[in-house]
Coordinates of C-alpha atoms in Angstrom, one line a residue:
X69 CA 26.6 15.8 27.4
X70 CA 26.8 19.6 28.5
X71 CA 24.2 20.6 30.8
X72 CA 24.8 24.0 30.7
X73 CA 22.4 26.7 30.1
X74 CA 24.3 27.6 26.9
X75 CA 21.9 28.3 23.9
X76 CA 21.7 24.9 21.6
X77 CA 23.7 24.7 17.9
X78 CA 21.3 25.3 15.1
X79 CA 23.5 22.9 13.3
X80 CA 25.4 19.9 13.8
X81 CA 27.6 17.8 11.5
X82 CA 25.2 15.1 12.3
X83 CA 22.0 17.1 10.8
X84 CA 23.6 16.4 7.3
X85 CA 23.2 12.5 7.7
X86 CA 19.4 13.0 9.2
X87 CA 18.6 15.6 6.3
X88 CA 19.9 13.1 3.5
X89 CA 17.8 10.2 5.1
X90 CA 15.0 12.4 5.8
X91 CA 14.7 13.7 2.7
X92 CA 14.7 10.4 0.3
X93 CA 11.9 9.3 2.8
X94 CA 10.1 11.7 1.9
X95 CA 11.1 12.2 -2.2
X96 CA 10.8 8.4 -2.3
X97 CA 7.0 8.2 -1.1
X98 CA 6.0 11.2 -3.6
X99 CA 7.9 9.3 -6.1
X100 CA 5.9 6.1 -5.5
X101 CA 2.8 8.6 -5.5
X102 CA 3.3 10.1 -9.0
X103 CA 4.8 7.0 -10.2
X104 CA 1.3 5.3 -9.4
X105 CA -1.0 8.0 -10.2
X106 CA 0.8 8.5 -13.3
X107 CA 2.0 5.5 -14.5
X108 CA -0.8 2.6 -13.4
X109 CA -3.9 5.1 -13.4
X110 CA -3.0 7.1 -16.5
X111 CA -3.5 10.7 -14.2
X112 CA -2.2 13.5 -15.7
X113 CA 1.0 14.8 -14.5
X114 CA 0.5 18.4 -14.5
X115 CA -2.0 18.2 -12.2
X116 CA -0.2 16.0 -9.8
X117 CA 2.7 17.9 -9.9
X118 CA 1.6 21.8 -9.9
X119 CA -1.6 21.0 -8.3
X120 CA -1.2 17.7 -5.2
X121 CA 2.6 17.7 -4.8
X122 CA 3.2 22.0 -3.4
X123 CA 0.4 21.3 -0.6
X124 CA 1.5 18.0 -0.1
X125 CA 5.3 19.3 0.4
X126 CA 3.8 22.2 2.3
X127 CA 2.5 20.1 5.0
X128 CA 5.5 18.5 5.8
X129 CA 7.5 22.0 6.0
X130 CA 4.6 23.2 8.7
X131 CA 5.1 19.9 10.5
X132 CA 9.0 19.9 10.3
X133 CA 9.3 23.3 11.6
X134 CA 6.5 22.7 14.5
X135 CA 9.1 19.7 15.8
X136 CA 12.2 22.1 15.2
X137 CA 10.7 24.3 17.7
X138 CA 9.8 21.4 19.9
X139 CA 12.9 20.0 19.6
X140 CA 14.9 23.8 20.6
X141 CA 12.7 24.2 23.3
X142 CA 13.4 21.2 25.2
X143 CA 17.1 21.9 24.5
X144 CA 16.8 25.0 26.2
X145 CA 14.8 23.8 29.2
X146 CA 16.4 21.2 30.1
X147 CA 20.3 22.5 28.9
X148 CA 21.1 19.7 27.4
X149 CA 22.6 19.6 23.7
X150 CA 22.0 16.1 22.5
X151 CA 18.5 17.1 22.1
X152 CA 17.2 15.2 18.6
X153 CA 14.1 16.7 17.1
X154 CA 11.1 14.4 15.9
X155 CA 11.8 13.7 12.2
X156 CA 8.1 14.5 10.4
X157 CA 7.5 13.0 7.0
X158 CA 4.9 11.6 4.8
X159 CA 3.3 8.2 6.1
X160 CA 4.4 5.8 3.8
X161 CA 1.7 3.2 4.0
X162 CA -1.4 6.1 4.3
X163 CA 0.3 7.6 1.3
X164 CA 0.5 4.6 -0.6
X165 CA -2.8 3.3 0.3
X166 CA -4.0 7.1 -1.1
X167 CA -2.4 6.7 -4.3
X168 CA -3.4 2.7 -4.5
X169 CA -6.9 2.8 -2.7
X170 CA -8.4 6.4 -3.1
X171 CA -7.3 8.8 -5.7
X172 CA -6.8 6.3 -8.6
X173 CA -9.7 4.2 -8.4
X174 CA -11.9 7.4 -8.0
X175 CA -9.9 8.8 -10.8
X176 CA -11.1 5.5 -13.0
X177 CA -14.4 5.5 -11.6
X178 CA -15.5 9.2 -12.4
X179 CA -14.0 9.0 -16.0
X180 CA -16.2 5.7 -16.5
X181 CA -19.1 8.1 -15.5
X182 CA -18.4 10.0 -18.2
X183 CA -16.4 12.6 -17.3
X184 CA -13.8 14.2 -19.0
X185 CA -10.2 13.5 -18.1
X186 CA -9.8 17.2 -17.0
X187 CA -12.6 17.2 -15.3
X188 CA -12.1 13.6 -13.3
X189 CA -8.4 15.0 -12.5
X190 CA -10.0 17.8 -10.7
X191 CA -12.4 15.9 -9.0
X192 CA -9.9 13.8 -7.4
X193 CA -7.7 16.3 -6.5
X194 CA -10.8 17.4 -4.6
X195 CA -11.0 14.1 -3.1
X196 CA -7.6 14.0 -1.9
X197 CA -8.1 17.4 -0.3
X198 CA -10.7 16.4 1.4
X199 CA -9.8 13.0 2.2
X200 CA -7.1 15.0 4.7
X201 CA -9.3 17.5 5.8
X202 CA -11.0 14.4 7.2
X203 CA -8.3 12.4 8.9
X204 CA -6.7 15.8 9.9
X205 CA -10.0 16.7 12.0
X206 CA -9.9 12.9 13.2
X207 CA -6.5 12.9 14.2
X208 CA -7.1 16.7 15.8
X209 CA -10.1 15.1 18.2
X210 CA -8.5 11.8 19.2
X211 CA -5.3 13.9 19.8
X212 CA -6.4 14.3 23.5
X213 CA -8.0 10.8 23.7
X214 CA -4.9 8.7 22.3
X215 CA -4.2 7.2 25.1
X216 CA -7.9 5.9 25.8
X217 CA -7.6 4.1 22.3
X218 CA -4.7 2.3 22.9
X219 CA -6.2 1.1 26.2
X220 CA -9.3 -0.1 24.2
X221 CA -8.2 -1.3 21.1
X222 CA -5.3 -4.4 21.3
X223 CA -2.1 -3.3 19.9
X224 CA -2.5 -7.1 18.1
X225 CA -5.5 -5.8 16.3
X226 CA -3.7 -1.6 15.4
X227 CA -0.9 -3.3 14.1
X228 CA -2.0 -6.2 12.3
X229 CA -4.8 -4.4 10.7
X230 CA -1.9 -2.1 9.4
X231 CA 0.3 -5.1 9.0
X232 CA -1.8 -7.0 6.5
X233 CA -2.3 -3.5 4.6
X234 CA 1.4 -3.1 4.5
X235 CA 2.4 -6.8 3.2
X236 CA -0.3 -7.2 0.8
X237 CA -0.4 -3.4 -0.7
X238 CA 3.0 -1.8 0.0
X239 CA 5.2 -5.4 -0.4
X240 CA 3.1 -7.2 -3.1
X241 CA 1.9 -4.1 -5.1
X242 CA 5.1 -2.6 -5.6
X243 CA 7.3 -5.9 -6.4
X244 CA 5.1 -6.4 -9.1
X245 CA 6.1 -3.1 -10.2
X246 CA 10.5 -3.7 -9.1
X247 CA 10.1 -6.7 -11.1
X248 CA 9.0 -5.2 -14.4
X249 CA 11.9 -3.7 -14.8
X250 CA 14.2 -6.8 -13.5
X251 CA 17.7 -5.8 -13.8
X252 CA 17.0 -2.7 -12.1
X253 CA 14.7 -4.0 -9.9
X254 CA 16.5 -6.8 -8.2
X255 CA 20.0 -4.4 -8.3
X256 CA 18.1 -1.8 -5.9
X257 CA 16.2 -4.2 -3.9
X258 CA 19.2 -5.7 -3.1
X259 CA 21.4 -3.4 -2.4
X260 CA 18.9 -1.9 -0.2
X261 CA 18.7 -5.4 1.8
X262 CA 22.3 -5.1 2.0
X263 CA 22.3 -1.8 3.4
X264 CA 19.1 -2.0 6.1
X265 CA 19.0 -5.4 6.7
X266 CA 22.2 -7.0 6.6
X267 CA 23.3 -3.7 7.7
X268 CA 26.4 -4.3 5.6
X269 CA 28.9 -1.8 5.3
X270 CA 30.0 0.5 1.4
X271 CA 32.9 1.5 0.3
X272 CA 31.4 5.4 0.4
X273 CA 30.4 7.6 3.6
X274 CA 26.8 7.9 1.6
X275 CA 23.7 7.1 2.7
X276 CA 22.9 3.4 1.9
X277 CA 19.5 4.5 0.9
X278 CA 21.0 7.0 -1.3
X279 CA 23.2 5.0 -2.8
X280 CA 21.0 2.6 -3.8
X281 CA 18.9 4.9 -5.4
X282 CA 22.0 6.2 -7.4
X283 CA 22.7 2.8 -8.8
X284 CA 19.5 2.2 -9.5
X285 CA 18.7 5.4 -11.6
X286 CA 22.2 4.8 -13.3
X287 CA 21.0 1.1 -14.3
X288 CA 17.9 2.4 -15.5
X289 CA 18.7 5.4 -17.9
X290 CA 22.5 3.2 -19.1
X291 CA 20.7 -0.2 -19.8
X292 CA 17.6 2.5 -21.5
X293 CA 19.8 4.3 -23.8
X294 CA 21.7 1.9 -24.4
X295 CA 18.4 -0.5 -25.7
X296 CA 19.2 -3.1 -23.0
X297 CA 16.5 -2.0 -21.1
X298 CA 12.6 -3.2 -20.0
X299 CA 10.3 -2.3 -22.5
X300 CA 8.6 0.8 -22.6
X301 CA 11.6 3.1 -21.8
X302 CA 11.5 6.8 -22.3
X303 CA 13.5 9.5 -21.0
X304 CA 10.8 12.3 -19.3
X305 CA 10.2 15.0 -20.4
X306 CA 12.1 18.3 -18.1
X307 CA 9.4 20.1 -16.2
X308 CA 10.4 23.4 -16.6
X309 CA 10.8 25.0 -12.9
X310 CA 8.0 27.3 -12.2
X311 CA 6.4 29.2 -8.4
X312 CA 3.6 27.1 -7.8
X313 CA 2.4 28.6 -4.0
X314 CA 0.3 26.4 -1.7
X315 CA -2.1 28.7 -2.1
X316 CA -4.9 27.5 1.0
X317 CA -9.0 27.4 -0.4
X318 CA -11.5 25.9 0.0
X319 CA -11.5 23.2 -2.8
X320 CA -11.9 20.6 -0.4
X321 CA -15.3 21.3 0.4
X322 CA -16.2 20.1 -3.2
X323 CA -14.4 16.9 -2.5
X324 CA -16.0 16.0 1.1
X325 CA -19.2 14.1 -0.7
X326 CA -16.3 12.1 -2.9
X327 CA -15.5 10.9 0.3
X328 CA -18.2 8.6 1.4
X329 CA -17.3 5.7 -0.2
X330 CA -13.8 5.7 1.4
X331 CA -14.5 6.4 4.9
X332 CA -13.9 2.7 5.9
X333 CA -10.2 3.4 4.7
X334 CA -10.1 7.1 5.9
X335 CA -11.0 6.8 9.3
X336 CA -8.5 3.8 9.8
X337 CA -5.9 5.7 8.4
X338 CA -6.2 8.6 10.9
X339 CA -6.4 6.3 13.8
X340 CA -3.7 4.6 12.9
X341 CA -1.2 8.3 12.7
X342 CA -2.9 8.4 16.3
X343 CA -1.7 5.2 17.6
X344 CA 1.6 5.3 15.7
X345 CA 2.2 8.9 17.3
X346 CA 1.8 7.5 20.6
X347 CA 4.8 5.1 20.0
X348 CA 6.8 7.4 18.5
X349 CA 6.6 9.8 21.4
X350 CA 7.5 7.0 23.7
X351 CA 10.3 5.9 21.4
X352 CA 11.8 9.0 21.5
X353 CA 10.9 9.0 25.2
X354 CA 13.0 6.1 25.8
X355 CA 15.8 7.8 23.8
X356 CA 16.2 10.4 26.5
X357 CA 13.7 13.0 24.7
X358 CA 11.1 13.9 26.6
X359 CA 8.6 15.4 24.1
X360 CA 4.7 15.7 25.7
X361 CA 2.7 13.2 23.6
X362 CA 0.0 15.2 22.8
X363 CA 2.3 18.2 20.9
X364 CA 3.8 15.0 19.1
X365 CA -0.1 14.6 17.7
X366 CA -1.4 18.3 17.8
X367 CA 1.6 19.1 15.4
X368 CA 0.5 16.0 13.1
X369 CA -2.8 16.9 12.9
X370 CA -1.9 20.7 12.0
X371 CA 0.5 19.6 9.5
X372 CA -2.3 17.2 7.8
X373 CA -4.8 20.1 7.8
X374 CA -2.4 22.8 6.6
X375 CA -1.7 20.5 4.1
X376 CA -4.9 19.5 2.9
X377 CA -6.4 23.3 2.9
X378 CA -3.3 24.1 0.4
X379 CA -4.3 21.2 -1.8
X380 CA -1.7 18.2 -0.6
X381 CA -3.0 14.5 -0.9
X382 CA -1.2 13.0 1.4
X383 CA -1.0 13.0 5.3
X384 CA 2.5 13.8 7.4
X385 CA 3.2 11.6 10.6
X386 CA 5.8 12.0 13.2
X387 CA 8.6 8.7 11.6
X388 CA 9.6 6.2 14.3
X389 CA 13.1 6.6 13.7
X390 CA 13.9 9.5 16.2
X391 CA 16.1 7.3 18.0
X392 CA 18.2 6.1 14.9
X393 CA 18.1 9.6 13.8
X394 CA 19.8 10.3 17.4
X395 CA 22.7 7.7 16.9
X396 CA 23.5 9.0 13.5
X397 CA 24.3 12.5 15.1
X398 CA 21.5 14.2 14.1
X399 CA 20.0 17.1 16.2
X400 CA 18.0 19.8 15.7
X401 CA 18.8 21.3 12.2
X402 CA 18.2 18.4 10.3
X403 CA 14.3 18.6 10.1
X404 CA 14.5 22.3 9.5
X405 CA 16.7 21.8 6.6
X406 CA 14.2 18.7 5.5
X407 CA 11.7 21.2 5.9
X408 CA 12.8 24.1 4.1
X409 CA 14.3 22.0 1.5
X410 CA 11.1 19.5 0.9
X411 CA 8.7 22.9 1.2
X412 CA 10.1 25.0 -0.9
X413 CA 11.5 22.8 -3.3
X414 CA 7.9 21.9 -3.9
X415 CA 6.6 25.5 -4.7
X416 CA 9.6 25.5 -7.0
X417 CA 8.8 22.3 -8.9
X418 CA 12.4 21.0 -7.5
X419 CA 10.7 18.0 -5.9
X420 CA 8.2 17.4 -8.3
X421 CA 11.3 17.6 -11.1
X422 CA 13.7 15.2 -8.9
X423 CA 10.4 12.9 -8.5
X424 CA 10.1 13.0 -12.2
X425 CA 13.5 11.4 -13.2
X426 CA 13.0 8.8 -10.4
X427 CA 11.9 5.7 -12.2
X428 CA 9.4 3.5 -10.8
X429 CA 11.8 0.5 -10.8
X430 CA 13.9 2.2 -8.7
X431 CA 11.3 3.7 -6.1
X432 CA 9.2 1.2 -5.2
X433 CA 11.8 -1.9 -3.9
X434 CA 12.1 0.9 -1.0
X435 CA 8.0 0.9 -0.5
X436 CA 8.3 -3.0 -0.3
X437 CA 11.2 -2.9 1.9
X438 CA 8.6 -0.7 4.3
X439 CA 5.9 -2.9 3.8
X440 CA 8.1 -6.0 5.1
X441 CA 9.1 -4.0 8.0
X442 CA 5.9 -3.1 9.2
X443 CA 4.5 -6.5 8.6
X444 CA 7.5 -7.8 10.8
X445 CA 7.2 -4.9 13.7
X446 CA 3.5 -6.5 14.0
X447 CA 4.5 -9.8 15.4
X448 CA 7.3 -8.1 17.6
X449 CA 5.8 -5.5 19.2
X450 CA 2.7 -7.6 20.5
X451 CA 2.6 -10.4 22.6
X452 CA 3.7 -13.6 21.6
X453 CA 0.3 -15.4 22.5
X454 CA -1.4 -12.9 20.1
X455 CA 0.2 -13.9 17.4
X456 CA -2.3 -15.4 15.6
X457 CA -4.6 -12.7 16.2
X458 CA -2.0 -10.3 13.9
X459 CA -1.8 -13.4 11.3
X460 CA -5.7 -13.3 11.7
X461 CA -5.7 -9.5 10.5
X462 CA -4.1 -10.3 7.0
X463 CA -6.5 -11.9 5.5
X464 CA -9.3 -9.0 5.0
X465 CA -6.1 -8.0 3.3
X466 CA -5.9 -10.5 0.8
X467 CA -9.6 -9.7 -0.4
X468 CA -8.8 -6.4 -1.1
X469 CA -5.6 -7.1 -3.0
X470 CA -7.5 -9.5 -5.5
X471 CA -10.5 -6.4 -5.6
X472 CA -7.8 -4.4 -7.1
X473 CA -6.9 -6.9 -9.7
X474 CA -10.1 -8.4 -10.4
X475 CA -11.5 -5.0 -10.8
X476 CA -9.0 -3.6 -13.0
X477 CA -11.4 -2.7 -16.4
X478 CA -8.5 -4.3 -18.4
X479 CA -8.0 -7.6 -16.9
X480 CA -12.3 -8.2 -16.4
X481 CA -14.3 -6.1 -18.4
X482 CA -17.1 -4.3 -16.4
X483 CA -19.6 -6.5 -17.8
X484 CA -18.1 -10.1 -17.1
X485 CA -17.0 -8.6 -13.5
X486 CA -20.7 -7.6 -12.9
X487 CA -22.4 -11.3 -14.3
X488 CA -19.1 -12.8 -12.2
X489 CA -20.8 -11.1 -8.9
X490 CA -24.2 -11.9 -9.0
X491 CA -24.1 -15.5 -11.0
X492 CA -21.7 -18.4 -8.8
X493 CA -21.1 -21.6 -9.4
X494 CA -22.8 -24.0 -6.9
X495 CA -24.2 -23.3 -3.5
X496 CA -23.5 -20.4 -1.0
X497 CA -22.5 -16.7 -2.2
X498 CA -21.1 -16.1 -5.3
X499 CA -17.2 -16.1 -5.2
X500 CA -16.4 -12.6 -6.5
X501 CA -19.0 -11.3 -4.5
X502 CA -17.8 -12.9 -1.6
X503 CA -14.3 -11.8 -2.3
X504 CA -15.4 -8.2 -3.0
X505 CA -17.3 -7.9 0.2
X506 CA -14.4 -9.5 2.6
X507 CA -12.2 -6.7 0.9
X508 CA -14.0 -4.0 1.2
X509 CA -13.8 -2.1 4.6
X510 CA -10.6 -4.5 5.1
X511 CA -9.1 -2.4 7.8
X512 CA -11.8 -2.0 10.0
X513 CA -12.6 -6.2 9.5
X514 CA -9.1 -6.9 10.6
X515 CA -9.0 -4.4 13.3
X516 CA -12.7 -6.1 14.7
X517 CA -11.4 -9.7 13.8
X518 CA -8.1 -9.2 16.0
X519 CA -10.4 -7.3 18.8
X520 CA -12.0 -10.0 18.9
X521 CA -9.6 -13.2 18.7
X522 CA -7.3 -11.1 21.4
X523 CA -10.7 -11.0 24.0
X524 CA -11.0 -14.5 23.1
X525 CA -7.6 -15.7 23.6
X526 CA -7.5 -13.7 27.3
X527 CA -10.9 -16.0 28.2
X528 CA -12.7 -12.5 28.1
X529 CA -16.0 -14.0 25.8
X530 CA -18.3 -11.2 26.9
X531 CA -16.0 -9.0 25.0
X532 CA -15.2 -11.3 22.3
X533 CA -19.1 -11.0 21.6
X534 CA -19.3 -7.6 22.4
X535 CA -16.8 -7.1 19.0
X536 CA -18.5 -9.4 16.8
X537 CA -21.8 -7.8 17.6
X538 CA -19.9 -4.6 16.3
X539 CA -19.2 -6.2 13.3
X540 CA -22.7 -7.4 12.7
X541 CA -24.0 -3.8 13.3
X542 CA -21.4 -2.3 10.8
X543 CA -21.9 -4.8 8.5
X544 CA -25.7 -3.7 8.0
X545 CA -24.7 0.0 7.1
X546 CA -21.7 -0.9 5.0
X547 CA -19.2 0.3 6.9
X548 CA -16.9 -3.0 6.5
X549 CA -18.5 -5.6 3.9
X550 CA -20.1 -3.3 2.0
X551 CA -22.0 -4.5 -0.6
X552 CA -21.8 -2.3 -3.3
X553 CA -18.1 -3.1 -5.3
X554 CA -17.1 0.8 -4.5
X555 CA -17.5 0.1 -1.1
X556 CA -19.9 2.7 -0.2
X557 CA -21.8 2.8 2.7
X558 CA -25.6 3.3 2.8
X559 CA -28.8 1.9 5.1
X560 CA -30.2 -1.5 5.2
X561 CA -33.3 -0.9 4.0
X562 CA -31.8 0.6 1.0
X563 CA -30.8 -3.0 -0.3
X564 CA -32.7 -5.1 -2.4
X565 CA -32.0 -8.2 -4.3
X566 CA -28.7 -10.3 -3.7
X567 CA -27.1 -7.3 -1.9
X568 CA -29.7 -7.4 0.5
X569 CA -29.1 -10.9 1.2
X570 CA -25.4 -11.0 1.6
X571 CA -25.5 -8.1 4.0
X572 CA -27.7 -10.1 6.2
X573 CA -26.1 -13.3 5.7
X574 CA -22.7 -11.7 6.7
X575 CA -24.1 -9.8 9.6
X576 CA -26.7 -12.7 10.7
X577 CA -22.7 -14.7 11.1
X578 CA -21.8 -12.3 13.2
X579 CA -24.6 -12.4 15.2
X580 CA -24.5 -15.9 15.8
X581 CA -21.0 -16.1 16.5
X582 CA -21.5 -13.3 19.5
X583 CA -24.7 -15.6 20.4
X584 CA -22.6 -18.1 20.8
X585 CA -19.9 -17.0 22.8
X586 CA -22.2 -15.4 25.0
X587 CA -24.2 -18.8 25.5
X588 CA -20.4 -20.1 26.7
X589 CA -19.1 -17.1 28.9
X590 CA -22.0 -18.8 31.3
X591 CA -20.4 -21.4 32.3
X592 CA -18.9 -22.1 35.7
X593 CA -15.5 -23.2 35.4
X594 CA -14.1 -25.7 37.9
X595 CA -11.7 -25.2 40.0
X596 CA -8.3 -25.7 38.7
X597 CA -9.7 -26.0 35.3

């Protein structure tokens, strides 16, 4: 390692590995997002394509260039020239949960109110906008209060909330999809197992990622053409290449009431870039980088706004592969050229063409590969005794998994869902409602639940209630449990009817439960006990 003053390479040989890997990251989560909004939701690709994907791909050149800068800066001051910058992409389960959770059910739900597909396109789009605006601004404020979070929040209840999301939506969600195209599906899924988790080695100096991706598009469009293939295939049709600028406006503002009904998964989803920057700067920390942690956000946030004021959908985040990027050889160039080449290749329609030949089959074994790796880092990176508090987390998870496919108009039509929720079979709740109302909010739920079975587990029952009683008062305004199948969040006296009385009955649990625990953190314990 040279300590000398000497100005830093732009350019490595290194860079080219971290700029291939960077840059299917990236191509593979807009992939998933087109794939999804396209494909499941019926969205019309124009508008995903000349309208979400150049601000979206804008974001991540702002955020890419923000670390390049960091990342040149350090090298200078300290003289070293092993400096690796912090690699910036899209968040894979944020972006996901976007496509999955936000933009295609609101897509759905404003054409079943009538409007025209146009129309409910736009509207979305808006939505999205906004959605970033939102957790851009959240991420902005708790940029120089990260560290208070982490301290009040367990890291049992951040990453099993997020765990649960990523196993249920990001693993189940997308096999279903890898397996409707078997042959293709299992070939990539496999062969990316081979290459990240068995870590075996190829007979090519490729990126495993990459090449997986090659065999898999090769299967796809061989066993097509061929009429050996899955039903349904069809080559797509070329996008011509056209300058489609970021332009910034203020669209978003239109989208910010669209909102409302997703703020339980919003908010959580800006937290959780918080907490996950946090680590990252201390992984990178522990790599020998010393980057300040609240740059590491401040750049984030900037990226997501930028980003969402230019019309992206989907928020950037610092990935928490620095160090891996480090021991591949990568240094500073690499995230410029992701950048540039992710940026501008979206104002050009390059991406959004690339994207477009990608088939779904072949994109989303890598989102369940993510999802299984998240769900895993959950149990490792917390304490063994909180284990069950991250297990504890998953199950809000569940709900909302079956919301998605009980709701879907063409598996329950609106009318039997709607008899199913207020008419059960013998006593308690009715099922679906139940169901429906465990779902809803499901982040927030598991992040409470784990609070509180991590207080409860360290003998701390004053806290423990203190969480519950959160719960209870959240519960009231719909903020988790929400009453209303949407998920949208309103008063308590607003509620009449059954939904009045499940709101009460779920927060009246709570209630009693904090009661409870609050009746027990009284007594004396003897000594030795």
């Amino acid at each position: 390692m040279s300590m000398s003053a000497a100005r830093p390479r732009w350019f490595v040989a290194g860079d080219l590995n971290g700029f291939f890997g960077l840059v299917v990251d990236n191509l593979s989560i807009l992939g998933f997002i087109a794939a999804a909004l396209v494909g499941i939701f019926g969205f019309p690709a124009e508008v995903v394509f000349t309208r979400m994907f150049p601000g979206t791909a804008f974001g991540v050149l702002v955020g890419n260039l923000i670390y390049t800068a960091m990342a040149r800066r350090l090298a200078l001051r300290s003289g070293r020239d092993d400096v690796t910058a912090m690699p910036l992409g899209l968040d894979a389960p944020t972006s996901i949960g976007m496509a999955l959770l936000v933009l295609g059910p609101a897509f759905a739900g404003f054409k079943a109110q009538g409007m025209d597909e146009a129309v409910a396109a736009t509207a979305t789009w808006q939505l999205g906008m906004a959605s970033l605006m939102v957790m851009g601004t959240l991420k902005l404020v708790l940029s120089f209060a990260g560290d208070a979070i982490t301290r009040l929040v367990p890291r049992a209840a951040l990453l099993g909330s997020i765990g649960g999301a990523a196993l249920m939506l990001l693993g189940f969600l997308p096999l279903i999809e890898t397996l409707r195209s078997p042959v293709v599906g299992f070939a990539t899924f496999g062969l990316l197992l081979y290459v990240l988790v068995a870590r075996g080695p190829l007979p090519v100096r490729i990126p495993g990622v990459l090449l997986a991706f090659i065999v898999g598009t090769a299967l796809y469009y061989g066993l097509g053409l061929a009429g050996l293939g899955a039903p349904g295939f069809r080559v797509p049709d070329a996008l011509p290449l056209a300058l489609t600028p970021p332009w910034p406006g203020l669209g978003f503002v239109d989208g910010l009431p669209y909102t409302v009904p997703y703020l339980s998964l919003l908010l959580p989803f800006g937290l959780l870039m918080v907490v996950g920057g946090i680590n990252v700067a201390e992984s990178a920390r522990a790599a020998g980088d010393d980057y300040r942690t609240r740059d590491v956000l401040l750049a984030e946030a900037v990226s997501t706004l930028v980003a969402g004021l230019c019309g992206g959908v989907a928020q950037t985040t610092p990935y928490i592969g620095q160090p891996a990027y480090k021991h591949m050889g990568a240094r500073i160039g690499y995230t410029l050229l992701t950048g540039l080449f992710v940026g501008i290749g979206g104002m050009l329609g390059i991406v959004s063409g690339l994207v477009q030949w990608l088939p779904l089959a072949v994109l989303a074994p890598i989102i369940v590969y993510v999802g299984l790796d998240i769900t895993v880092q959950a149990f490792h990176s917390t304490r063994r005794e909180h284990a069950l508090a991250v297990a504890l987390a998953f199950l809000p998870a569940i709900a909302y998994l079956l919301v998605i496919k009980l709701g879907n108009p063409a598996l329950i039509e609106p009318a039997r869902f709607a008899e199913l929720y207020a008419h059960g079979e013998g006593s308690g709740l009715p099922e679906l409602a139940t169901i429906v109302v465990l779902g809803n909010g499901f982040i927030i739920t598991a992040m409470l639940w784990a609070s509180a079975l991590v207080a409860m587990v360290e003998q701390r029952m004053r806290l423990a209630a203190a969480w519950w009683l959160l719960a209870a008062v959240l519960t009231l305004f719909g903020v988790i449990h929400s009453v209303h199948p949407q998920g949208g969040v309103y008063l308590p006296g607003a509620l009449e009817g059954l939904a009045r009385t499940i709101a009460w009955q779920f927060a009246a649990g709570y209630a009693a439960l904090a009661l409870l625990l609050g009746l027990l953190s009284l007594q004396k314990h003897k000594p030795g006990a």
